[in-house]
Amino acid sequence: MAERGTYHHGTLRQALINGAKEILAERGHEQFSLNEVARRAGVSTAAPYRHFRNRDELLGAVAEEGYVTLAERLEEASGLAGLGGVYVRFAHDNPGLFVTMFRSRPGGTESVAGRAAFETLLRAITAAQRSGEIATHASSEITARSLWVTLHGLAVLHLQQPHDRYGLGGEPEQLATTTLSALLGLKGD
């Protein structure tokens, strides 16, 4: 927990974002409080409004950083099964952040970093189609969107109710691999 004056002049914005991430990790999206973020940063409850218009704008900045991290991890993945495992693992390890990233955004604006994460999946799908690793009759864009939705649904179900009975109680990487294998005939990486 940050004490008053632990941030350097000019870094309050990032201190607020970092504090918000901590709260999301500890309490989840529903228990998030802008006043608690200010307290952790050691500033008045009015200070966050110098950088963010409201709670949603701060959460939007947090979401953007989450998407950047997700995109970086997806870039490091090997193959489609590995990429799927990274996605579901990210949700498993960062549930509060994950929920925040995918909540509706004020004004309906698209996340630039979120699009970059999707583009990583799109490139992997395109490469897999060209190499013959997967054979689909749909375009790369539609296939990538379909897999994103599948992985996202798997991640959400795993977070909400990981029931062994439905095969959702395993490790995130295994869940993604078996799901993608069933849909696309992939072998685990």
PDB file of C-alpha atoms in Angstrom, residues 10-110:
ATOM      1  CA  GLY A  10       4.410  14.021 -12.484  1.00  0.00           C
ATOM      2  CA  THR A  11       3.753  10.330 -11.846  1.00  0.00           C
ATOM      3  CA  LEU A  12       0.413  10.571 -10.061  1.00  0.00           C
ATOM      4  CA  ARG A  13      -1.495   9.371 -13.121  1.00  0.00           C
ATOM      5  CA  GLN A  14       0.503   6.134 -13.228  1.00  0.00           C
ATOM      6  CA  ALA A  15       0.324   5.765  -9.429  1.00  0.00           C
ATOM      7  CA  LEU A  16      -3.473   5.933  -9.689  1.00  0.00           C
ATOM      8  CA  ILE A  17      -3.522   3.326 -12.458  1.00  0.00           C
ATOM      9  CA  ASN A  18      -1.235   1.045 -10.441  1.00  0.00           C
ATOM     10  CA  GLY A  19      -3.381   1.505  -7.338  1.00  0.00           C
ATOM     11  CA  ALA A  20      -6.484   0.666  -9.341  1.00  0.00           C
ATOM     12  CA  LYS A  21      -4.832  -2.539 -10.584  1.00  0.00           C
ATOM     13  CA  GLU A  22      -4.002  -3.520  -7.004  1.00  0.00           C
ATOM     14  CA  ILE A  23      -7.586  -2.987  -5.892  1.00  0.00           C
ATOM     15  CA  LEU A  24      -8.917  -4.972  -8.859  1.00  0.00           C
ATOM     16  CA  ALA A  25      -6.552  -7.835  -8.008  1.00  0.00           C
ATOM     17  CA  GLU A  26      -7.580  -7.810  -4.349  1.00  0.00           C
ATOM     18  CA  ARG A  27     -11.304  -7.093  -4.544  1.00  0.00           C
ATOM     19  CA  GLY A  28     -12.435  -7.389  -8.133  1.00  0.00           C
ATOM     20  CA  HIS A  29     -14.215  -4.961 -10.418  1.00  0.00           C
ATOM     21  CA  GLU A  30     -17.415  -4.690  -8.410  1.00  0.00           C
ATOM     22  CA  GLN A  31     -15.643  -3.537  -5.224  1.00  0.00           C
ATOM     23  CA  PHE A  32     -13.519  -0.900  -6.969  1.00  0.00           C
ATOM     24  CA  SER A  33     -13.494   2.549  -5.346  1.00  0.00           C
ATOM     25  CA  LEU A  34     -11.928   5.758  -6.641  1.00  0.00           C
ATOM     26  CA  ASN A  35     -11.609   7.000  -3.049  1.00  0.00           C
ATOM     27  CA  GLU A  36      -9.593   3.891  -2.165  1.00  0.00           C
ATOM     28  CA  VAL A  37      -7.293   4.526  -5.142  1.00  0.00           C
ATOM     29  CA  ALA A  38      -6.665   8.075  -3.893  1.00  0.00           C
ATOM     30  CA  ARG A  39      -6.012   6.823  -0.367  1.00  0.00           C
ATOM     31  CA  ARG A  40      -3.464   4.303  -1.608  1.00  0.00           C
ATOM     32  CA  ALA A  41      -1.699   6.958  -3.635  1.00  0.00           C
ATOM     33  CA  GLY A  42      -1.609   9.171  -0.547  1.00  0.00           C
ATOM     34  CA  VAL A  43      -3.550  12.022  -2.135  1.00  0.00           C
ATOM     35  CA  SER A  44      -6.858  13.760  -1.533  1.00  0.00           C
ATOM     36  CA  THR A  45     -10.014  12.268  -2.967  1.00  0.00           C
ATOM     37  CA  ALA A  46     -10.126  15.198  -5.404  1.00  0.00           C
ATOM     38  CA  ALA A  47      -6.627  14.585  -6.807  1.00  0.00           C
ATOM     39  CA  PRO A  48      -7.571  11.739  -9.219  1.00  0.00           C
ATOM     40  CA  TYR A  49      -9.917  14.140 -11.013  1.00  0.00           C
ATOM     41  CA  ARG A  50      -6.899  16.114 -12.221  1.00  0.00           C
ATOM     42  CA  HIS A  51      -6.037  13.131 -14.411  1.00  0.00           C
ATOM     43  CA  PHE A  52      -9.348  11.336 -14.945  1.00  0.00           C
ATOM     44  CA  ARG A  53     -12.844  12.770 -15.382  1.00  0.00           C
ATOM     45  CA  ASN A  54     -14.392   9.909 -13.438  1.00  0.00           C
ATOM     46  CA  ARG A  55     -14.105   6.310 -12.291  1.00  0.00           C
ATOM     47  CA  ASP A  56     -14.829   4.959 -15.774  1.00  0.00           C
ATOM     48  CA  GLU A  57     -12.038   6.962 -17.356  1.00  0.00           C
ATOM     49  CA  LEU A  58      -9.538   5.602 -14.821  1.00  0.00           C
ATOM     50  CA  LEU A  59     -10.814   2.067 -15.397  1.00  0.00           C
ATOM     51  CA  GLY A  60     -10.472   2.671 -19.152  1.00  0.00           C
ATOM     52  CA  ALA A  61      -6.793   3.540 -18.656  1.00  0.00           C
ATOM     53  CA  VAL A  62      -6.361   0.396 -16.555  1.00  0.00           C
ATOM     54  CA  ALA A  63      -8.050  -1.651 -19.283  1.00  0.00           C
ATOM     55  CA  GLU A  64      -5.721  -0.230 -21.933  1.00  0.00           C
ATOM     56  CA  GLU A  65      -2.694  -1.302 -19.895  1.00  0.00           C
ATOM     57  CA  GLY A  66      -4.274  -4.725 -19.466  1.00  0.00           C
ATOM     58  CA  TYR A  67      -4.709  -5.067 -23.213  1.00  0.00           C
ATOM     59  CA  VAL A  68      -1.076  -4.036 -23.779  1.00  0.00           C
ATOM     60  CA  THR A  69       0.055  -6.747 -21.371  1.00  0.00           C
ATOM     61  CA  LEU A  70      -2.259  -9.318 -22.951  1.00  0.00           C
ATOM     62  CA  ALA A  71      -1.030  -8.416 -26.456  1.00  0.00           C
ATOM     63  CA  GLU A  72       2.609  -8.773 -25.346  1.00  0.00           C
ATOM     64  CA  ARG A  73       1.919 -12.199 -23.854  1.00  0.00           C
ATOM     65  CA  LEU A  74       0.008 -13.318 -26.938  1.00  0.00           C
ATOM     66  CA  GLU A  75       2.944 -12.246 -29.123  1.00  0.00           C
ATOM     67  CA  GLU A  76       5.227 -14.520 -27.093  1.00  0.00           C
ATOM     68  CA  ALA A  77       2.950 -17.561 -27.518  1.00  0.00           C
ATOM     69  CA  SER A  78       3.856 -20.434 -29.776  1.00  0.00           C
ATOM     70  CA  GLY A  79       1.127 -21.647 -32.129  1.00  0.00           C
ATOM     71  CA  LEU A  80      -2.631 -21.363 -31.838  1.00  0.00           C
ATOM     72  CA  ALA A  81      -2.927 -23.749 -28.894  1.00  0.00           C
ATOM     73  CA  GLY A  82      -0.246 -21.788 -27.043  1.00  0.00           C
ATOM     74  CA  LEU A  83      -1.970 -18.529 -27.862  1.00  0.00           C
ATOM     75  CA  GLY A  84      -5.257 -19.904 -26.543  1.00  0.00           C
ATOM     76  CA  GLY A  85      -3.552 -21.057 -23.369  1.00  0.00           C
ATOM     77  CA  VAL A  86      -2.023 -17.619 -22.821  1.00  0.00           C
ATOM     78  CA  TYR A  87      -5.432 -15.990 -23.216  1.00  0.00           C
ATOM     79  CA  VAL A  88      -7.227 -18.238 -20.733  1.00  0.00           C
ATOM     80  CA  ARG A  89      -4.256 -18.118 -18.308  1.00  0.00           C
ATOM     81  CA  PHE A  90      -4.265 -14.300 -18.435  1.00  0.00           C
ATOM     82  CA  ALA A  91      -7.933 -14.275 -17.404  1.00  0.00           C
ATOM     83  CA  HIS A  92      -7.280 -16.850 -14.688  1.00  0.00           C
ATOM     84  CA  ASP A  93      -4.338 -14.900 -13.234  1.00  0.00           C
ATOM     85  CA  ASN A  94      -5.962 -11.438 -13.554  1.00  0.00           C
ATOM     86  CA  PRO A  95      -9.717 -11.862 -13.060  1.00  0.00           C
ATOM     87  CA  GLY A  96     -10.471  -8.296 -11.891  1.00  0.00           C
ATOM     88  CA  LEU A  97      -8.409  -6.774 -14.681  1.00  0.00           C
ATOM     89  CA  PHE A  98      -9.892  -9.165 -17.242  1.00  0.00           C
ATOM     90  CA  VAL A  99     -13.460  -8.203 -16.305  1.00  0.00           C
ATOM     91  CA  THR A 100     -12.498  -4.511 -16.442  1.00  0.00           C
ATOM     92  CA  MET A 101     -10.946  -4.893 -19.898  1.00  0.00           C
ATOM     93  CA  PHE A 102     -14.120  -6.309 -21.386  1.00  0.00           C
ATOM     94  CA  ARG A 103     -16.770  -4.176 -19.749  1.00  0.00           C
ATOM     95  CA  SER A 104     -18.638  -1.709 -21.922  1.00  0.00           C
ATOM     96  CA  ARG A 105     -16.751   1.500 -22.542  1.00  0.00           C
ATOM     97  CA  PRO A 106     -18.329   4.926 -22.203  1.00  0.00           C
ATOM     98  CA  GLY A 107     -19.116   6.275 -25.645  1.00  0.00           C
ATOM     99  CA  GLY A 108     -18.570   2.842 -27.209  1.00  0.00           C
ATOM    100  CA  THR A 109     -14.955   3.607 -28.101  1.00  0.00           C
ATOM    101  CA  GLU A 110     -12.786   0.734 -29.282  1.00  0.00           C
TER     102      GLU A 110
END
